[in-house]
Amino acid sequence: MANGCRRKPDRLSNRNDLVGLFPASDQGDVDTAVAAAKKAFASWRLVPAPKRGELLYRVGELLKAHKEEIARIMTREMGKVLKETRGDVQEGIDTAFYVAGEGRRLFGETTPSELPDKFAMSVRAPVGVCALITPWNFPMAIPTWKMFPALICGNTVVLKPAEDTPYTAVKLFEILQRAGVPPGVVNLVLVQGRGEEVGAALVRHPDVQLVSFTGSAAVGREVAAVCGQSLKRVSLELGGKNAQIVMEDADLGLAVEGALWGAFGTTGQRCTATSRLILHHDIKTKFIDRLVARIEKIKIGDGLDESVEIGPLINRAARDKVQSYMEIGRQEGARVLIGGSAYDIGACANGFFFQPTILDRVTPNMRVAQEEIFGPVLSVIEVPDFDAAIAVLNGTRYGLSSSIYTADVNRAFRAMRDIEAGITYINGPTIGAEVHLPFGGVKDTGNGHREAGTTVYDIFSEWKSIYVDYSGRLQKAQIDNVE
Ligand code: UN1
């Protein structure tokens, strides 16, 4: 795993807080990891799925026991406030227990054969070695929601976590080891600096059968292109430009709290984050006033402080990117209502903080209404009616999460039907998906797969149809079966 150590680059709430020294894997380490996974696959696929489930149950118990410790490490490592890093670990715990139970299901189907004395069924079979490439914003939830379903299906895995969050991944692997996961079944490659070389080696590796990637649409396209060439199975979960609609009949207090949490939770660094607020003309001014009043009270700072609501951005490049969108927005005619610049008051000067920001007078085709900013920036678009609201919501290349606040049940059902997104919330914000429902999106958000839920097993298993002919003679489907 290690061919050299590097100090983690400065980042976060306190860039002087050195969280650890981590190895930098190279192409040779990728080969070693894949070879170990390939070797372990031969025996792991034969372990009964309920036994694999019991192991995941132990992993869940250990994650639970170490939840607070890992949450604190995660906050120091990537900056999310403690209550959110606890939630991130909890998402891993939920997935462990949910998937552990699947060990006693992994249902296939039995169905009658069209021929006499013949039995027909379909079963799930593992795919092989799976490469999991994960981002830094949910350093426990996302690796586990890929890894645990992969394992329950009988696959072995190589995880490449984001270069910004090696420590949380190491903690996860310590727990996997303590739970008794056999050698080679799970493997970790860590990158420092730019991850492209190691990521590309993993995706191209001939012994990797499946790639599951969560990250940017640009990198997702490259991953998909390589996998297309080699006919590898690939599951992509990419960007979002999620919107919350607030209709004139909505409970405005509820909708304000929803917008705050959706837009500024995780400092806006979720692929499900609310980055567009679509407001009905009649309530726009009132709504914005209430929202701004709440934003003025938000406490920004070190996520280890329990009273802090918004932590820093992940690194300098992220802050530069968010800052650049302020200028882009202004040039397009948007107006910064609140926020708009870096936040470097007191101890926050030691980190990459940015003020929660509202851009007003945004129109649907502006770049700030179309491109993923991945920061605490909310673009407000005014609409005259429900139909316009849905059209604006649908008018981007992404389709991950969505939300509408309304008291009208007819509108709510129309929204559920007409919104183009993988996830729709009625009277709730765009963030907060639960692990036992499908997670993913339409259009450029992905390539049609859904992780989490029961749909994740369609990614991590092959369907095998089995026919057992106990007639003792040659029977011909479609041909014997004549009138
Ligand atoms: C992500 O932003 O990449 O639904 C994942 C949510 C979380 C997962 C977010 N449960 O907001």
GROMACS .gro file of C-alpha atoms and ligand atoms in nm:
model
  494
    1MET     CA    1   0.000   0.000   0.000
    2ALA     CA    2   0.273   0.243   0.085
    3ASN     CA    3   0.537   0.373  -0.146
    4GLY     CA    4   0.585   0.704   0.025
    5CYS     CA    5   0.432   0.930   0.284
    6ARG     CA    6   0.314   1.281   0.240
    7ARG     CA    7   0.186   1.530   0.482
    8LYS     CA    8  -0.176   1.601   0.409
    9PRO     CA    9  -0.204   1.936   0.235
   10ASP     CA   10  -0.340   2.217   0.450
   11ARG     CA   11  -0.714   2.244   0.456
   12LEU     CA   12  -1.029   2.291   0.656
   13SER     CA   13  -1.129   2.460   0.977
   14ASN     CA   14  -0.776   2.464   1.097
   15ARG     CA   15  -0.519   2.390   0.837
   16ASN     CA   16  -0.256   2.358   1.108
   17ASP     CA   17  -0.432   2.052   1.246
   18LEU     CA   18  -0.235   1.761   1.107
   19VAL     CA   19  -0.466   1.458   1.122
   20GLY     CA   20  -0.211   1.201   1.011
   21LEU     CA   21   0.039   1.072   0.760
   22PHE     CA   22  -0.092   0.846   0.489
   23PRO     CA   23   0.072   0.637   0.221
   24ALA     CA   24   0.044   0.719  -0.146
   25SER     CA   25  -0.044   0.412  -0.349
   26ASP     CA   26   0.079   0.370  -0.703
   27GLN     CA   27   0.004   0.146  -0.999
   28GLY     CA   28   0.194  -0.144  -0.838
   29ASP     CA   29  -0.027  -0.117  -0.529
   30VAL     CA   30  -0.335  -0.126  -0.750
   31ASP     CA   31  -0.207  -0.449  -0.910
   32THR     CA   32  -0.140  -0.600  -0.567
   33ALA     CA   33  -0.483  -0.501  -0.436
   34VAL     CA   34  -0.666  -0.636  -0.741
   35ALA     CA   35  -0.466  -0.961  -0.730
   36ALA     CA   36  -0.556  -1.005  -0.362
   37ALA     CA   37  -0.923  -0.937  -0.437
   38LYS     CA   38  -0.919  -1.182  -0.728
   39LYS     CA   39  -0.764  -1.454  -0.515
   40ALA     CA   40  -1.005  -1.399  -0.225
   41PHE     CA   41  -1.304  -1.404  -0.461
   42ALA     CA   42  -1.255  -1.777  -0.520
   43SER     CA   43  -1.345  -1.859  -0.159
   44TRP     CA   44  -1.557  -1.556  -0.058
   45ARG     CA   45  -1.817  -1.626  -0.325
   46LEU     CA   46  -1.872  -1.968  -0.165
   47VAL     CA   47  -1.930  -1.837   0.187
   48PRO     CA   48  -2.306  -1.869   0.247
   49ALA     CA   49  -2.470  -1.527   0.211
   50PRO     CA   50  -2.625  -1.542   0.563
   51LYS     CA   51  -2.271  -1.587   0.701
   52ARG     CA   52  -2.151  -1.289   0.500
   53GLY     CA   53  -2.447  -1.106   0.653
   54GLU     CA   54  -2.342  -1.200   1.007
   55LEU     CA   55  -2.003  -1.051   0.937
   56LEU     CA   56  -2.161  -0.728   0.819
   57TYR     CA   57  -2.372  -0.729   1.132
   58ARG     CA   58  -2.050  -0.736   1.337
   59VAL     CA   59  -1.916  -0.450   1.126
   60GLY     CA   60  -2.234  -0.254   1.207
   61GLU     CA   61  -2.191  -0.320   1.578
   62LEU     CA   62  -1.829  -0.202   1.569
   63LEU     CA   63  -1.920   0.110   1.371
   64LYS     CA   64  -2.182   0.182   1.634
   65ALA     CA   65  -1.931   0.140   1.915
   66HIS     CA   66  -1.684   0.373   1.739
   67LYS     CA   67  -1.937   0.620   1.600
   68GLU     CA   68  -1.826   0.917   1.810
   69GLU     CA   69  -1.456   0.852   1.756
   70ILE     CA   70  -1.496   0.824   1.379
   71ALA     CA   71  -1.726   1.129   1.365
   72ARG     CA   72  -1.461   1.340   1.538
   73ILE     CA   73  -1.190   1.214   1.306
   74MET     CA   74  -1.412   1.292   1.008
   75THR     CA   75  -1.485   1.645   1.126
   76ARG     CA   76  -1.114   1.712   1.169
   77GLU     CA   77  -1.042   1.552   0.835
   78MET     CA   78  -1.306   1.707   0.611
   79GLY     CA   79  -1.475   1.978   0.817
   80LYS     CA   80  -1.843   1.883   0.839
   81VAL     CA   81  -1.996   1.974   1.174
   82LEU     CA   82  -2.012   1.698   1.433
   83LYS     CA   83  -2.384   1.633   1.414
   84GLU     CA   84  -2.343   1.573   1.041
   85THR     CA   85  -2.036   1.350   1.069
   86ARG     CA   86  -2.228   1.147   1.329
   87GLY     CA   87  -2.505   1.122   1.071
   88ASP     CA   88  -2.255   1.011   0.808
   89VAL     CA   89  -2.131   0.726   1.031
   90GLN     CA   90  -2.493   0.643   1.116
   91GLU     CA   91  -2.564   0.603   0.745
   92GLY     CA   92  -2.287   0.340   0.738
   93ILE     CA   93  -2.438   0.167   1.042
   94ASP     CA   94  -2.785   0.170   0.885
   95THR     CA   95  -2.647   0.020   0.566
   96ALA     CA   96  -2.456  -0.250   0.757
   97PHE     CA   97  -2.768  -0.371   0.938
   98TYR     CA   98  -2.995  -0.332   0.637
   99VAL     CA   99  -2.759  -0.525   0.410
  100ALA     CA  100  -2.675  -0.786   0.676
  101GLY     CA  101  -3.042  -0.891   0.667
  102GLU     CA  102  -3.022  -0.926   0.290
  103GLY     CA  103  -2.791  -1.224   0.350
  104ARG     CA  104  -3.105  -1.421   0.431
  105ARG     CA  105  -3.293  -1.288   0.128
  106LEU     CA  106  -3.105  -1.218  -0.196
  107PHE     CA  107  -3.425  -1.347  -0.347
  108GLY     CA  108  -3.441  -1.489  -0.695
  109GLU     CA  109  -3.755  -1.616  -0.863
  110THR     CA  110  -3.902  -1.953  -0.938
  111THR     CA  111  -4.147  -1.974  -1.221
  112PRO     CA  112  -4.321  -2.258  -1.408
  113SER     CA  113  -4.147  -2.395  -1.714
  114GLU     CA  114  -4.349  -2.418  -2.037
  115LEU     CA  115  -4.240  -2.782  -2.063
  116PRO     CA  116  -4.342  -3.076  -1.844
  117ASP     CA  117  -4.104  -3.211  -1.578
  118LYS     CA  118  -3.886  -2.908  -1.595
  119PHE     CA  119  -3.802  -2.655  -1.323
  120ALA     CA  120  -3.706  -2.290  -1.381
  121MET     CA  121  -3.553  -2.034  -1.147
  122SER     CA  122  -3.332  -1.729  -1.143
  123VAL     CA  123  -3.060  -1.666  -0.882
  124ARG     CA  124  -2.818  -1.385  -0.810
  125ALA     CA  125  -2.448  -1.459  -0.866
  126PRO     CA  126  -2.156  -1.234  -0.773
  127VAL     CA  127  -1.983  -1.029  -1.042
  128GLY     CA  128  -1.619  -1.056  -0.925
  129VAL     CA  129  -1.373  -0.785  -0.827
  130CYS     CA  130  -1.543  -0.447  -0.781
  131ALA     CA  131  -1.360  -0.113  -0.785
  132LEU     CA  132  -1.527   0.149  -0.566
  133ILE     CA  133  -1.424   0.510  -0.623
  134THR     CA  134  -1.574   0.747  -0.370
  135PRO     CA  135  -1.582   1.120  -0.292
  136TRP     CA  136  -1.481   1.307   0.025
  137ASN     CA  137  -1.815   1.462   0.120
  138PHE     CA  138  -1.961   1.142   0.271
  139PRO     CA  139  -1.644   0.949   0.356
  140MET     CA  140  -1.827   0.674   0.548
  141ALA     CA  141  -2.178   0.666   0.399
  142ILE     CA  142  -2.079   0.639   0.033
  143PRO     CA  143  -1.800   0.377   0.061
  144THR     CA  144  -2.021   0.160   0.284
  145TRP     CA  145  -2.333   0.189   0.071
  146LYS     CA  146  -2.128   0.051  -0.218
  147MET     CA  147  -1.908  -0.194  -0.026
  148PHE     CA  148  -2.160  -0.374   0.194
  149PRO     CA  149  -2.402  -0.464  -0.088
  150ALA     CA  150  -2.103  -0.570  -0.301
  151LEU     CA  151  -1.984  -0.800  -0.021
  152ILE     CA  152  -2.323  -0.953   0.058
  153CYS     CA  153  -2.355  -1.054  -0.307
  154GLY     CA  154  -2.021  -1.239  -0.282
  155ASN     CA  155  -1.794  -0.991  -0.457
  156THR     CA  156  -1.455  -0.872  -0.336
  157VAL     CA  157  -1.364  -0.505  -0.351
  158VAL     CA  158  -1.089  -0.249  -0.392
  159LEU     CA  159  -1.179   0.090  -0.248
  160LYS     CA  160  -1.016   0.411  -0.363
  161PRO     CA  161  -1.145   0.685  -0.135
  162ALA     CA  162  -1.098   1.051  -0.221
  163GLU     CA  163  -0.753   1.191  -0.158
  164ASP     CA  164  -0.899   1.438   0.096
  165THR     CA  165  -1.036   1.167   0.327
  166PRO     CA  166  -0.792   0.878   0.376
  167TYR     CA  167  -0.825   0.873   0.756
  168THR     CA  168  -1.196   0.783   0.769
  169ALA     CA  169  -1.128   0.506   0.516
  170VAL     CA  170  -0.845   0.369   0.730
  171LYS     CA  171  -1.079   0.364   1.033
  172LEU     CA  172  -1.338   0.174   0.829
  173PHE     CA  173  -1.075  -0.081   0.727
  174GLU     CA  174  -0.959  -0.124   1.087
  175ILE     CA  175  -1.317  -0.212   1.175
  176LEU     CA  176  -1.356  -0.449   0.881
  177GLN     CA  177  -1.042  -0.628   0.995
  178ARG     CA  178  -1.155  -0.648   1.356
  179ALA     CA  179  -1.491  -0.786   1.247
  180GLY     CA  180  -1.303  -1.070   1.076
  181VAL     CA  181  -1.336  -0.996   0.706
  182PRO     CA  182  -1.100  -1.251   0.546
  183PRO     CA  183  -0.776  -1.128   0.386
  184GLY     CA  184  -0.812  -0.995   0.033
  185VAL     CA  185  -1.191  -0.955   0.047
  186VAL     CA  186  -1.161  -0.580   0.100
  187ASN     CA  187  -0.862  -0.376  -0.016
  188LEU     CA  188  -0.773  -0.011   0.016
  189VAL     CA  189  -0.565   0.206  -0.215
  190LEU     CA  190  -0.492   0.557  -0.100
  191VAL     CA  191  -0.389   0.844  -0.318
  192GLN     CA  192  -0.227   1.171  -0.227
  193GLY     CA  193  -0.224   1.471  -0.451
  194ARG     CA  194  -0.394   1.394  -0.778
  195GLY     CA  195  -0.578   1.063  -0.789
  196GLU     CA  196  -0.608   1.023  -1.163
  197GLU     CA  197  -0.321   0.781  -1.217
  198VAL     CA  198  -0.428   0.535  -0.950
  199GLY     CA  199  -0.797   0.573  -1.032
  200ALA     CA  200  -0.732   0.515  -1.401
  201ALA     CA  201  -0.517   0.208  -1.328
  202LEU     CA  202  -0.800   0.064  -1.123
  203VAL     CA  203  -1.068   0.133  -1.381
  204ARG     CA  204  -0.854  -0.008  -1.663
  205HIS     CA  205  -0.740  -0.316  -1.475
  206PRO     CA  206  -0.845  -0.629  -1.670
  207ASP     CA  207  -0.927  -0.820  -1.350
  208VAL     CA  208  -1.172  -0.555  -1.231
  209GLN     CA  209  -1.521  -0.653  -1.347
  210LEU     CA  210  -1.725  -0.365  -1.213
  211VAL     CA  211  -1.670   0.001  -1.131
  212SER     CA  212  -1.893   0.200  -0.900
  213PHE     CA  213  -1.809   0.569  -0.908
  214THR     CA  214  -1.953   0.869  -0.726
  215GLY     CA  215  -1.808   1.206  -0.823
  216SER     CA  216  -1.815   1.472  -1.090
  217ALA     CA  217  -1.995   1.434  -1.422
  218ALA     CA  218  -1.671   1.511  -1.608
  219VAL     CA  219  -1.475   1.228  -1.445
  220GLY     CA  220  -1.782   1.001  -1.461
  221ARG     CA  221  -1.785   1.035  -1.839
  222GLU     CA  222  -1.419   0.931  -1.856
  223VAL     CA  223  -1.478   0.633  -1.630
  224ALA     CA  224  -1.777   0.529  -1.839
  225ALA     CA  225  -1.577   0.561  -2.162
  226VAL     CA  226  -1.302   0.331  -2.035
  227CYS     CA  227  -1.558   0.084  -1.901
  228GLY     CA  228  -1.744   0.099  -2.233
  229GLN     CA  229  -1.431  -0.002  -2.422
  230SER     CA  230  -1.371  -0.303  -2.200
  231LEU     CA  231  -1.742  -0.384  -2.150
  232LYS     CA  232  -1.715  -0.346  -1.776
  233ARG     CA  233  -2.023  -0.292  -1.571
  234VAL     CA  234  -2.025   0.065  -1.441
  235SER     CA  235  -2.253   0.246  -1.202
  236LEU     CA  236  -2.226   0.624  -1.189
  237GLU     CA  237  -2.366   0.873  -0.942
  238LEU     CA  238  -2.269   1.220  -1.057
  239GLY     CA  239  -2.373   1.578  -1.007
  240GLY     CA  240  -2.689   1.758  -0.916
  241LYS     CA  241  -2.843   2.102  -0.945
  242ASN     CA  242  -3.126   2.031  -0.710
  243ALA     CA  243  -3.415   2.270  -0.659
  244GLN     CA  244  -3.669   2.339  -0.390
  245ILE     CA  245  -3.998   2.485  -0.509
  246VAL     CA  246  -4.203   2.691  -0.264
  247MET     CA  247  -4.562   2.752  -0.373
  248GLU     CA  248  -4.778   3.037  -0.246
  249ASP     CA  249  -4.984   2.797  -0.030
  250ALA     CA  250  -4.684   2.643   0.148
  251ASP     CA  251  -4.611   2.650   0.519
  252LEU     CA  252  -4.344   2.918   0.487
  253GLY     CA  253  -4.179   2.857   0.824
  254LEU     CA  254  -4.128   2.493   0.734
  255ALA     CA  255  -4.005   2.580   0.386
  256VAL     CA  256  -3.751   2.832   0.524
  257GLU     CA  257  -3.606   2.568   0.758
  258GLY     CA  258  -3.600   2.321   0.468
  259ALA     CA  259  -3.416   2.562   0.240
  260LEU     CA  260  -3.160   2.643   0.508
  261TRP     CA  261  -3.084   2.280   0.581
  262GLY     CA  262  -3.092   2.176   0.216
  263ALA     CA  263  -2.870   2.458   0.091
  264PHE     CA  264  -2.623   2.506   0.373
  265GLY     CA  265  -2.605   2.167   0.544
  266THR     CA  266  -2.261   2.016   0.473
  267THR     CA  267  -2.173   2.370   0.357
  268GLY     CA  268  -2.364   2.291   0.039
  269GLN     CA  269  -2.121   2.012  -0.044
  270ARG     CA  270  -2.373   1.735  -0.108
  271CYS     CA  271  -2.473   1.612  -0.448
  272THR     CA  272  -2.825   1.637  -0.310
  273ALA     CA  273  -2.778   1.997  -0.187
  274THR     CA  274  -3.042   2.255  -0.269
  275SER     CA  275  -2.873   2.497  -0.504
  276ARG     CA  276  -3.182   2.652  -0.664
  277LEU     CA  277  -3.478   2.796  -0.482
  278ILE     CA  278  -3.781   2.835  -0.705
  279LEU     CA  279  -4.023   3.077  -0.541
  280HIS     CA  280  -4.378   3.161  -0.634
  281HIS     CA  281  -4.408   3.532  -0.711
  282ASP     CA  282  -4.668   3.597  -0.437
  283ILE     CA  283  -4.449   3.485  -0.147
  284LYS     CA  284  -4.105   3.563  -0.282
  285THR     CA  285  -4.025   3.881  -0.090
  286LYS     CA  286  -4.167   3.753   0.238
  287PHE     CA  287  -3.984   3.424   0.202
  288ILE     CA  288  -3.649   3.581   0.120
  289ASP     CA  289  -3.677   3.820   0.415
  290ARG     CA  290  -3.734   3.531   0.654
  291LEU     CA  291  -3.456   3.328   0.501
  292VAL     CA  292  -3.205   3.612   0.522
  293ALA     CA  293  -3.301   3.676   0.885
  294ARG     CA  294  -3.223   3.312   0.965
  295ILE     CA  295  -2.895   3.314   0.772
  296GLU     CA  296  -2.777   3.615   0.968
  297LYS     CA  297  -2.796   3.404   1.283
  298ILE     CA  298  -2.609   3.100   1.151
  299LYS     CA  299  -2.291   3.019   1.335
  300ILE     CA  300  -1.994   2.940   1.113
  301GLY     CA  301  -1.678   2.782   1.249
  302ASP     CA  302  -1.493   2.472   1.358
  303GLY     CA  303  -1.723   2.171   1.327
  304LEU     CA  304  -1.590   2.025   1.652
  305ASP     CA  305  -1.772   2.305   1.835
  306GLU     CA  306  -2.123   2.165   1.896
  307SER     CA  307  -2.286   2.504   1.853
  308VAL     CA  308  -2.147   2.558   1.503
  309GLU     CA  309  -2.389   2.500   1.214
  310ILE     CA  310  -2.167   2.549   0.908
  311GLY     CA  311  -1.811   2.426   0.868
  312PRO     CA  312  -1.554   2.508   0.601
  313LEU     CA  313  -1.523   2.404   0.239
  314ILE     CA  314  -1.302   2.106   0.171
  315ASN     CA  315  -0.994   2.289   0.040
  316ARG     CA  316  -0.858   2.599  -0.123
  317ALA     CA  317  -0.957   2.495  -0.474
  318ALA     CA  318  -1.317   2.448  -0.361
  319ARG     CA  319  -1.326   2.793  -0.208
  320ASP     CA  320  -1.171   2.949  -0.518
  321LYS     CA  321  -1.435   2.777  -0.729
  322VAL     CA  322  -1.723   2.901  -0.513
  323GLN     CA  323  -1.574   3.250  -0.512
  324SER     CA  324  -1.544   3.248  -0.891
  325TYR     CA  325  -1.917   3.185  -0.923
  326MET     CA  326  -1.987   3.511  -0.742
  327GLU     CA  327  -1.830   3.701  -1.029
  328ILE     CA  328  -1.993   3.477  -1.287
  329GLY     CA  329  -2.332   3.543  -1.123
  330ARG     CA  330  -2.278   3.919  -1.104
  331GLN     CA  331  -2.180   3.939  -1.468
  332GLU     CA  332  -2.494   3.752  -1.564
  333GLY     CA  333  -2.710   3.997  -1.370
  334ALA     CA  334  -2.762   3.811  -1.042
  335ARG     CA  335  -2.748   4.007  -0.717
  336VAL     CA  336  -2.577   3.888  -0.400
  337LEU     CA  337  -2.842   3.930  -0.129
  338ILE     CA  338  -2.632   3.800   0.155
  339GLY     CA  339  -2.287   3.641   0.180
  340GLY     CA  340  -2.080   3.636  -0.135
  341SER     CA  341  -1.732   3.611   0.004
  342ALA     CA  342  -1.489   3.406   0.206
  343TYR     CA  343  -1.538   3.407   0.581
  344ASP     CA  344  -1.212   3.462   0.763
  345ILE     CA  345  -1.308   3.614   1.093
  346GLY     CA  346  -1.104   3.507   1.397
  347ALA     CA  347  -1.002   3.143   1.394
  348CYS     CA  348  -1.186   3.095   1.063
  349ALA     CA  349  -0.886   3.260   0.897
  350ASN     CA  350  -0.717   2.922   0.947
  351GLY     CA  351  -0.962   2.745   0.720
  352PHE     CA  352  -1.142   2.766   0.388
  353PHE     CA  353  -1.473   2.911   0.500
  354PHE     CA  354  -1.731   3.079   0.282
  355GLN     CA  355  -2.036   3.276   0.387
  356PRO     CA  356  -2.379   3.127   0.325
  357THR     CA  357  -2.486   3.308   0.012
  358ILE     CA  358  -2.809   3.394  -0.165
  359LEU     CA  359  -2.805   3.501  -0.526
  360ASP     CA  360  -3.122   3.681  -0.624
  361ARG     CA  361  -3.261   3.776  -0.966
  362VAL     CA  362  -3.134   3.455  -1.113
  363THR     CA  363  -3.294   3.341  -1.437
  364PRO     CA  364  -3.318   2.972  -1.533
  365ASN     CA  365  -3.042   2.968  -1.794
  366MET     CA  366  -2.771   3.154  -1.605
  367ARG     CA  367  -2.462   2.952  -1.525
  368VAL     CA  368  -2.532   2.990  -1.152
  369ALA     CA  369  -2.866   2.819  -1.219
  370GLN     CA  370  -2.718   2.542  -1.433
  371GLU     CA  371  -2.375   2.445  -1.301
  372GLU     CA  372  -2.295   2.257  -0.983
  373ILE     CA  373  -2.117   2.501  -0.749
  374PHE     CA  374  -2.078   2.259  -0.454
  375GLY     CA  375  -2.077   2.525  -0.187
  376PRO     CA  376  -2.313   2.730   0.030
  377VAL     CA  377  -2.474   2.918  -0.257
  378LEU     CA  378  -2.846   2.930  -0.324
  379SER     CA  379  -2.977   3.079  -0.649
  380VAL     CA  380  -3.329   3.222  -0.629
  381ILE     CA  381  -3.556   3.204  -0.931
  382GLU     CA  382  -3.902   3.360  -0.927
  383VAL     CA  383  -4.192   3.193  -1.110
  384PRO     CA  384  -4.555   3.295  -1.176
  385ASP     CA  385  -4.722   2.956  -1.126
  386PHE     CA  386  -4.693   2.583  -1.067
  387ASP     CA  387  -4.632   2.484  -1.429
  388ALA     CA  388  -4.348   2.734  -1.460
  389ALA     CA  389  -4.199   2.605  -1.135
  390ILE     CA  390  -4.188   2.248  -1.264
  391ALA     CA  391  -4.047   2.360  -1.600
  392VAL     CA  392  -3.768   2.555  -1.429
  393LEU     CA  393  -3.694   2.267  -1.192
  394ASN     CA  394  -3.664   2.029  -1.488
  395GLY     CA  395  -3.459   2.269  -1.697
  396THR     CA  396  -3.110   2.146  -1.613
  397ARG     CA  397  -2.890   1.862  -1.734
  398TYR     CA  398  -2.902   1.700  -1.388
  399GLY     CA  399  -3.182   1.517  -1.210
  400LEU     CA  400  -3.085   1.389  -0.868
  401SER     CA  401  -3.297   1.535  -0.590
  402SER     CA  402  -3.593   1.774  -0.584
  403SER     CA  403  -3.842   1.924  -0.344
  404ILE     CA  404  -4.174   2.104  -0.341
  405TYR     CA  405  -4.347   2.275  -0.052
  406THR     CA  406  -4.721   2.301  -0.103
  407ALA     CA  407  -5.040   2.237   0.093
  408ASP     CA  408  -5.226   2.131  -0.222
  409VAL     CA  409  -5.238   1.753  -0.259
  410ASN     CA  410  -5.321   1.776  -0.628
  411ARG     CA  411  -5.011   1.980  -0.698
  412ALA     CA  412  -4.804   1.747  -0.483
  413PHE     CA  413  -4.908   1.446  -0.690
  414ARG     CA  414  -4.854   1.631  -1.017
  415ALA     CA  415  -4.506   1.719  -0.895
  416MET     CA  416  -4.433   1.357  -0.802
  417ARG     CA  417  -4.532   1.258  -1.156
  418ASP     CA  418  -4.376   1.539  -1.358
  419ILE     CA  419  -4.049   1.620  -1.183
  420GLU     CA  420  -3.750   1.473  -1.364
  421ALA     CA  421  -3.536   1.346  -1.077
  422GLY     CA  422  -3.442   1.026  -0.900
  423ILE     CA  423  -3.560   1.162  -0.564
  424THR     CA  424  -3.854   1.391  -0.485
  425TYR     CA  425  -3.946   1.527  -0.144
  426ILE     CA  426  -4.288   1.671  -0.063
  427ASN     CA  427  -4.267   1.929   0.216
  428GLY     CA  428  -3.910   1.829   0.296
  429PRO     CA  429  -3.567   1.952   0.179
  430THR     CA  430  -3.365   1.793  -0.102
  431ILE     CA  431  -3.122   1.622   0.135
  432GLY     CA  432  -3.167   1.331   0.373
  433ALA     CA  433  -3.216   1.017   0.165
  434GLU     CA  434  -3.259   0.696   0.367
  435VAL     CA  435  -3.048   0.390   0.292
  436HIS     CA  436  -3.330   0.148   0.214
  437LEU     CA  437  -3.465   0.343  -0.083
  438PRO     CA  438  -3.300   0.367  -0.424
  439PHE     CA  439  -3.049   0.654  -0.451
  440GLY     CA  440  -2.948   0.807  -0.783
  441GLY     CA  441  -3.079   1.027  -1.057
  442VAL     CA  442  -3.182   1.081  -1.416
  443LYS     CA  443  -3.019   1.265  -1.707
  444ASP     CA  444  -2.651   1.356  -1.649
  445THR     CA  445  -2.670   1.256  -1.282
  446GLY     CA  446  -2.593   0.898  -1.368
  447ASN     CA  447  -2.625   0.610  -1.608
  448GLY     CA  448  -2.950   0.461  -1.493
  449HIS     CA  449  -2.841   0.266  -1.187
  450ARG     CA  450  -2.964   0.316  -0.833
  451GLU     CA  451  -2.748   0.242  -0.533
  452ALA     CA  452  -2.901   0.177  -0.187
  453GLY     CA  453  -3.250   0.027  -0.164
  454THR     CA  454  -3.300  -0.317  -0.311
  455THR     CA  455  -3.194  -0.186  -0.652
  456VAL     CA  456  -2.827  -0.185  -0.547
  457TYR     CA  457  -2.822  -0.565  -0.573
  458ASP     CA  458  -2.891  -0.535  -0.944
  459ILE     CA  459  -2.563  -0.347  -0.972
  460PHE     CA  460  -2.356  -0.587  -0.766
  461SER     CA  461  -2.493  -0.920  -0.888
  462GLU     CA  462  -2.542  -1.105  -1.212
  463TRP     CA  463  -2.876  -1.269  -1.281
  464LYS     CA  464  -2.843  -1.633  -1.368
  465SER     CA  465  -3.139  -1.826  -1.509
  466ILE     CA  466  -3.135  -2.198  -1.434
  467TYR     CA  467  -3.345  -2.472  -1.597
  468VAL     CA  468  -3.357  -2.821  -1.451
  469ASP     CA  469  -3.505  -3.079  -1.685
  470TYR     CA  470  -3.610  -3.390  -1.492
  471SER     CA  471  -3.810  -3.550  -1.774
  472GLY     CA  472  -3.520  -3.772  -1.883
  473ARG     CA  473  -3.571  -3.677  -2.250
  474LEU     CA  474  -3.473  -3.394  -2.482
  475GLN     CA  475  -3.734  -3.122  -2.463
  476LYS     CA  476  -3.728  -2.823  -2.694
  477ALA     CA  477  -3.863  -2.490  -2.576
  478GLN     CA  478  -4.076  -2.300  -2.832
  479ILE     CA  479  -4.064  -2.605  -3.061
  480ASP     CA  480  -4.228  -2.879  -2.853
  481ASN     CA  481  -4.480  -2.630  -2.732
  482VAL     CA  482  -4.709  -2.633  -3.038
  483GLU     CA  483  -5.089  -2.653  -3.057
  484UN1     C1  484  -2.415   1.292  -0.145
  484UN1     O1  485  -2.441   1.410  -0.138
  484UN1     O2  486  -2.325   1.253  -0.220
  484UN1     O3  487  -2.945   1.229   0.094
  484UN1     C2  488  -2.484   1.187  -0.065
  484UN1     C3  489  -2.848   1.280   0.149
  484UN1     C4  490  -2.745   1.190   0.213
  484UN1     C5  491  -2.650   1.136   0.111
  484UN1     C6  492  -2.588   1.243   0.027
  484UN1     N1  493  -2.812   1.082   0.279
  484UN1     O4  494  -2.833   1.400   0.152
   0.00000   0.00000   0.00000
